[in-house]
XYZ file of C-alpha atoms in Angstrom:
439
model
C -13.556 21.876 -5.220
C -15.335 18.557 -4.758
C -18.199 16.816 -6.521
C -21.647 17.503 -5.103
C -22.956 14.324 -6.716
C -22.576 11.010 -4.933
C -21.598 9.263 -8.166
C -18.070 8.281 -9.117
C -17.123 10.394 -12.129
C -15.493 7.515 -13.982
C -14.501 9.411 -17.175
C -12.828 12.189 -15.173
C -10.863 9.691 -13.071
C -9.705 7.886 -16.210
C -8.569 11.178 -17.715
C -6.750 12.138 -14.510
C -4.807 8.867 -14.328
C -3.919 8.844 -18.026
C -2.559 12.367 -17.535
C -0.463 11.080 -14.618
C 0.807 8.247 -16.795
C 1.765 10.185 -19.882
C 2.680 13.713 -18.830
C 5.169 15.419 -16.563
C 4.073 15.446 -12.938
C 3.905 18.732 -10.988
C 6.914 20.198 -9.219
C 5.799 18.835 -5.847
C 6.804 15.329 -6.921
C 10.422 16.233 -7.642
C 11.851 14.762 -4.452
C 10.227 11.455 -5.363
C 12.345 11.136 -8.496
C 14.354 8.312 -6.961
C 11.089 6.589 -5.931
C 9.294 6.711 -9.244
C 8.533 2.989 -8.980
C 6.041 3.784 -6.211
C 4.324 6.444 -8.331
C 4.254 4.094 -11.315
C 2.542 1.401 -9.260
C -0.232 3.723 -8.075
C -0.831 4.972 -11.617
C -0.903 1.543 -13.253
C -2.968 -0.041 -10.509
C -5.485 2.813 -10.588
C -5.992 2.338 -14.324
C -6.377 -1.392 -13.677
C -8.990 -0.745 -10.962
C -10.842 1.565 -13.366
C -10.780 -1.245 -15.952
C -9.129 0.782 -18.717
C -5.452 -0.221 -18.645
C -5.822 -2.768 -21.437
C -8.208 -0.677 -23.541
C -6.772 2.844 -23.173
C -3.064 1.962 -23.152
C -1.817 0.226 -26.295
C 0.226 -2.946 -26.121
C 3.357 -1.209 -27.441
C 3.097 1.408 -24.712
C 2.625 -1.233 -22.017
C 5.734 -3.016 -23.274
C 7.739 0.199 -22.904
C 6.630 0.457 -19.294
C 7.587 -3.170 -18.682
C 11.059 -2.489 -20.046
C 11.309 0.658 -17.896
C 10.666 -1.480 -14.817
C 13.231 -4.097 -15.819
C 15.768 -1.337 -16.351
C 15.540 -0.788 -12.576
C 16.336 -4.395 -11.688
C 19.473 -4.908 -9.574
C 21.624 -7.778 -10.814
C 22.202 -8.945 -7.228
C 18.464 -9.091 -6.519
C 15.562 -6.727 -6.041
C 14.638 -3.506 -7.848
C 15.718 0.109 -7.482
C 13.304 2.997 -7.142
C 13.992 4.115 -10.713
C 16.440 3.369 -13.547
C 20.009 4.474 -12.863
C 20.893 7.939 -14.163
C 23.322 7.817 -17.058
C 25.529 10.343 -15.280
C 26.469 7.888 -12.516
C 29.972 6.339 -12.617
C 30.163 3.288 -14.823
C 31.866 0.992 -12.294
C 29.377 -1.526 -10.964
C 30.593 -1.197 -7.372
C 29.909 2.528 -7.290
C 26.528 2.194 -8.989
C 25.417 -0.522 -6.568
C 26.406 1.593 -3.580
C 24.670 4.731 -4.872
C 21.468 3.019 -6.013
C 20.756 -0.140 -3.986
C 17.614 -2.208 -4.363
C 14.957 -1.511 -1.725
C 12.036 -3.502 -0.349
C 9.227 -1.095 -1.324
C 10.591 -0.571 -4.834
C 10.915 -4.313 -5.336
C 7.361 -5.077 -4.273
C 5.912 -2.231 -6.342
C 8.012 -3.257 -9.363
C 6.843 -6.867 -9.189
C 3.229 -5.850 -8.663
C 3.435 -3.390 -11.576
C 4.822 -6.067 -13.862
C 1.889 -8.285 -12.910
C -0.568 -5.450 -13.526
C 0.948 -5.099 -17.019
C 0.508 -8.894 -17.418
C 4.200 -9.640 -17.701
C 5.131 -13.284 -17.049
C 7.999 -12.305 -14.678
C 10.375 -14.603 -16.576
C 13.065 -11.912 -16.632
C 12.978 -11.388 -12.867
C 16.119 -12.602 -11.074
C 14.064 -14.709 -8.696
C 16.716 -16.723 -6.849
C 19.066 -13.732 -6.324
C 16.071 -11.659 -5.214
C 14.946 -14.257 -2.675
C 18.504 -14.535 -1.362
C 18.691 -10.716 -1.123
C 15.362 -10.737 0.714
C 16.623 -13.249 3.297
C 19.754 -11.151 3.858
C 17.574 -8.166 4.766
C 16.086 -9.992 7.756
C 17.574 -9.408 11.204
C 17.870 -11.900 14.033
C 14.789 -10.471 15.750
C 12.708 -11.213 12.633
C 12.408 -7.617 11.424
C 13.515 -6.372 8.002
C 15.619 -3.445 6.880
C 14.793 -1.474 3.768
C 18.070 -2.094 1.934
C 21.618 -3.395 2.213
C 24.106 -0.616 2.872
C 27.846 -0.108 3.118
C 30.697 -2.042 1.518
C 29.956 -5.121 3.644
C 26.292 -5.220 2.648
C 24.892 -4.662 6.135
C 21.199 -4.118 6.814
C 20.162 -0.505 7.394
C 19.097 0.342 10.935
C 15.473 1.389 10.369
C 12.822 -0.861 11.898
C 9.302 -0.539 10.559
C 6.472 -3.048 10.190
C 5.911 -1.681 6.675
C 9.126 -3.412 5.625
C 7.660 -6.657 6.959
C 4.640 -6.148 4.710
C 6.733 -5.538 1.597
C 8.993 -8.487 2.423
C 6.081 -10.912 2.739
C 4.559 -9.545 -0.472
C 7.804 -10.120 -2.387
C 8.029 -13.627 -0.969
C 4.417 -14.317 -1.963
C 5.056 -13.244 -5.562
C 8.445 -14.912 -6.105
C 8.578 -18.028 -3.972
C 7.352 -21.267 -5.514
C 6.026 -23.535 -2.734
C 6.821 -26.557 -4.892
C 10.551 -25.781 -4.981
C 12.631 -25.330 -1.837
C 15.952 -24.578 -3.496
C 15.620 -20.845 -2.846
C 16.748 -19.460 0.470
C 13.756 -18.563 2.629
C 13.181 -16.040 5.383
C 12.645 -17.048 9.008
C 8.863 -16.934 9.044
C 8.469 -17.743 12.735
C 10.870 -14.963 13.727
C 8.985 -12.523 11.506
C 5.639 -13.476 13.042
C 7.173 -13.006 16.475
C 8.451 -9.550 15.558
C 5.047 -8.482 14.245
C 3.474 -9.726 17.468
C 5.974 -7.667 19.466
C 4.627 -4.568 17.687
C 1.113 -5.191 19.025
C 0.085 -2.540 21.538
C -1.848 -2.826 24.800
C -5.102 -1.905 23.005
C -4.514 -4.552 20.270
C -3.533 -2.179 17.491
C -0.114 -2.424 15.853
C 2.681 0.113 15.854
C 5.673 0.916 13.671
C 7.932 -1.122 15.967
C 7.815 -2.418 19.559
C 6.902 0.118 22.271
C 5.499 2.683 19.848
C 1.932 3.959 19.573
C -0.620 2.043 17.505
C -1.229 3.451 14.034
C -3.905 2.266 11.634
C -1.520 2.204 8.662
C 0.903 0.016 10.581
C -2.003 -2.159 11.669
C -2.862 -2.689 8.016
C 0.715 -3.675 7.243
C 0.893 -6.091 10.184
C -2.426 -7.789 9.399
C -1.639 -8.027 5.688
C 1.854 -9.427 6.321
C 0.356 -12.146 8.511
C -2.208 -12.807 5.785
C 0.543 -13.197 3.159
C 2.169 -15.745 5.478
C -1.065 -17.589 6.190
C -0.637 -16.864 9.903
C -3.906 -15.155 10.859
C -6.266 -16.846 13.307
C -9.788 -17.078 11.903
C -11.409 -16.229 15.234
C -10.678 -15.869 18.923
C -11.488 -19.548 19.288
C -8.144 -20.194 17.549
C -6.280 -18.204 20.173
C -4.441 -20.371 22.723
C -2.173 -19.625 25.641
C 0.603 -22.133 25.021
C 3.228 -19.426 24.404
C 1.738 -16.792 26.628
C -1.647 -15.192 27.235
C -3.706 -15.075 24.075
C -1.111 -16.428 21.638
C -2.643 -17.676 18.397
C -2.123 -21.339 17.582
C -0.987 -21.511 13.993
C 0.016 -24.293 11.674
C 3.769 -24.409 11.086
C 5.915 -27.240 9.697
C 7.564 -27.863 13.063
C 4.248 -28.133 14.846
C 5.246 -25.315 17.216
C 2.862 -22.661 18.473
C 3.581 -19.199 17.080
C 2.068 -16.043 18.510
C 0.593 -13.574 16.026
C -2.460 -11.654 17.257
C -3.190 -11.904 20.963
C -6.876 -11.040 20.541
C -8.607 -11.006 17.177
C -11.697 -9.344 18.622
C -9.503 -6.806 20.389
C -7.914 -5.812 17.065
C -11.346 -5.618 15.425
C -12.525 -3.401 18.287
C -9.507 -1.129 17.879
C -10.251 -0.753 14.167
C -13.945 -0.092 14.701
C -13.108 2.690 17.125
C -11.142 4.485 14.414
C -14.468 5.403 12.796
C -15.754 8.891 13.547
C -19.198 10.427 13.655
C -20.233 12.160 10.455
C -20.463 15.928 10.520
C -22.832 17.980 8.432
C -21.275 20.531 6.106
C -22.768 23.313 8.234
C -20.745 22.059 11.193
C -17.484 22.411 9.314
C -17.375 26.169 9.905
C -18.000 25.938 13.634
C -14.822 26.477 15.612
C -16.161 24.309 18.441
C -16.734 21.272 16.218
C -14.672 18.237 17.209
C -14.170 14.644 16.157
C -16.380 12.320 18.196
C -15.586 8.623 18.508
C -18.392 6.120 17.980
C -18.055 4.936 21.571
C -17.334 6.806 24.762
C -14.883 4.050 25.671
C -12.949 4.370 22.421
C -9.303 5.432 22.565
C -8.830 9.126 21.685
C -8.702 9.405 17.872
C -5.608 10.818 16.276
C -4.712 11.686 12.739
C -1.026 10.964 12.033
C 0.318 11.873 8.600
C 4.071 11.280 8.467
C 5.300 12.418 5.049
C 7.112 10.101 2.688
C 9.260 12.929 1.364
C 9.568 16.681 1.430
C 9.077 18.227 -1.970
C 11.535 19.905 -4.246
C 11.386 22.218 -7.194
C 11.268 20.511 -10.607
C 8.836 18.325 -12.505
C 9.372 14.675 -13.360
C 7.232 11.922 -14.800
C 6.757 8.622 -13.021
C 7.783 6.894 -16.230
C 9.879 8.334 -19.012
C 6.869 9.712 -20.956
C 6.174 8.705 -24.558
C 7.211 11.185 -27.209
C 4.800 14.021 -27.753
C 3.233 14.007 -24.299
C 2.468 17.283 -22.556
C 0.375 18.790 -19.822
C 0.240 19.078 -16.059
C -2.142 18.749 -13.134
C -2.416 19.398 -9.436
C -0.932 17.400 -6.601
C -0.624 17.561 -2.850
C 1.652 15.924 -0.322
C 2.150 12.171 -0.033
C 1.621 10.447 3.275
C 1.982 6.914 4.510
C -1.018 4.886 3.311
C -3.402 4.894 6.210
C -6.243 2.569 6.931
C -9.686 2.443 5.713
C -11.829 3.425 8.524
C -14.819 5.525 7.616
C -13.270 8.782 8.788
C -15.935 11.347 7.944
C -15.274 14.353 10.166
C -13.488 17.669 9.754
C -10.047 16.120 10.177
C -10.776 13.132 7.962
C -8.556 12.216 5.015
C -9.360 10.275 1.855
C -6.376 7.994 2.523
C -8.161 6.703 5.610
C -10.822 5.126 3.407
C -8.604 2.336 2.119
C -6.314 0.251 4.221
C -8.629 -1.384 6.705
C -7.734 -5.039 7.118
C -11.397 -5.541 7.962
C -12.070 -5.911 4.243
C -9.607 -8.255 2.687
C -10.554 -10.948 0.190
C -13.368 -9.680 -2.072
C -12.241 -12.160 -4.749
C -13.700 -15.208 -3.035
C -16.373 -14.061 -0.594
C -18.036 -11.134 1.114
C -15.953 -11.792 4.201
C -12.911 -9.688 4.905
C -9.521 -10.536 6.253
C -11.001 -10.339 9.732
C -14.550 -11.195 8.611
C -15.877 -7.887 9.899
C -16.606 -5.712 6.853
C -20.246 -5.075 7.935
C -18.894 -3.138 10.932
C -17.562 -0.441 8.578
C -19.966 2.441 7.902
C -19.747 2.019 4.145
C -22.364 4.625 3.177
C -20.725 7.326 5.282
C -17.304 6.460 3.881
C -18.665 6.646 0.344
C -20.318 10.027 0.952
C -17.111 11.443 2.381
C -15.050 10.296 -0.592
C -17.482 11.200 -3.373
C -19.046 14.350 -1.969
C -16.122 15.943 -0.146
C -12.794 14.800 -1.601
C -13.572 13.782 -5.212
C -12.143 16.545 -7.388
C -13.860 17.971 -10.465
C -10.790 17.211 -12.643
C -10.697 13.616 -11.409
C -8.823 12.003 -8.556
C -9.241 12.610 -4.832
C -7.719 15.198 -2.528
C -6.244 14.424 0.862
C -8.759 16.731 2.587
C -11.990 18.359 1.425
C -11.083 21.175 -0.957
C -7.572 19.868 -1.645
C -6.345 19.232 -5.203
C -5.915 15.569 -6.139
C -2.635 13.742 -5.620
C -1.496 10.299 -6.698
C -1.528 8.584 -3.313
C -4.918 9.748 -2.087
C -6.477 9.398 -5.530
C -5.442 5.752 -5.511
C -6.521 5.004 -1.941
C -9.862 6.676 -2.625
C -10.466 4.389 -5.594
C -9.257 1.390 -3.606
C -11.690 2.092 -0.756
C -14.594 2.332 -3.179
C -13.484 -0.840 -4.949
C -13.479 -2.775 -1.679
C -17.136 -1.868 -1.201
C -18.108 -2.854 -4.750
C -18.511 0.583 -6.309
C -20.042 0.327 -9.772
C -17.517 0.706 -12.598
C -14.513 -0.483 -10.570
C -12.813 -3.866 -10.546
C -12.635 -5.776 -7.292
C -9.471 -5.172 -5.290
C -7.562 -7.580 -3.098
C -6.475 -5.249 -0.273
C -3.781 -7.545 1.066
C -1.820 -7.326 -2.176
C -3.241 -3.894 -3.077
C -3.962 -5.021 -6.652
C -7.115 -6.071 -8.472
C -8.308 -9.627 -8.036
C -7.574 -10.231 -11.719
C -3.956 -9.233 -11.159
C -3.791 -11.415 -8.042
C -4.992 -14.395 -10.064
C -2.357 -13.614 -12.704
C 0.340 -13.690 -10.031
C -0.916 -16.938 -8.546
C -1.149 -18.592 -11.945
């Protein structure tokens, strides 16, 4: 079920992603119908990473996708997960209540527009920035959406929302103009710091267990804000043990990461020893951490959604499209640590904040990319999870699905795989798209 060659089968991956773009998706994606913006982002960004979006998708088709995204824009700010069904009541109050804008949909919509090289002139920027500020709570955290007749913030607390909020702010806010309402950056940094665990990982919210996906979101959010210390020499104790001294307009000291090297150490210990294929059938085989003093490895995979029954396309497909392909379950994007054992997943080859800015240098967001076992990660992805029809499966032998197929490509892009564009892992888009946003 997986390629025996260690080469990226570029033509097969292109074919797989074009099939995702233009045909109906399998039945397993049905419950994601209201979150099609997320699926659209993965598909468009994958084609961008493969370098074929502009050559294999005609301009007229790209314009249709741009319009599809704008059809999901909420007039009070932000974007919905998909265009409103025509069967919904026509009164604006009812439609707004049934289909509110959400943080993840807004970030993925904006990023997708940039991938399609839209100029974002039709985005309701000021209402969106005001909506974004309203989503922030007093403790600095963000809710996913505004709910109820009074527009209150939903109760969920998750550092992923902090990531999407900072990404939206990065795309929409013009540093040269201060007329737009801004978020409380210091409070947000404080909330992220409160999610740091005793072993210097980051959790979903305070007092939870560290999770590599949440660590990615925390590190990337701080990167979007320009609030990462460059080394432990930047860490001071003026607001408590190990607080990072960061530049803020008020001149105050804001705590972000208590120990940069401690976080790097936590990430390094997420790597596992490679197993031979013969070992996979041994019942006594176990995951072994790289160090005896490493925290016990764990493999969390909280699902985004349970699946339903029918098929839907991420976009409304162009006329005449047909076909189908395999998929598996979607999980929260997890970090790129070279997980190469029996319980490894292709999604764990992407999100490591140890490999951030390939656009400008070989250094990563934490300047520690050489600590990642790149060759082992590459072998796991290409030899054990790359599927013969294109894409990547979650586990060896699994059929490909959109999430893991994208994170597999992203992981290879971060390590300069031939035939792939460079990816900026903070924004989760190619460096070309990042430059388009910043221009």
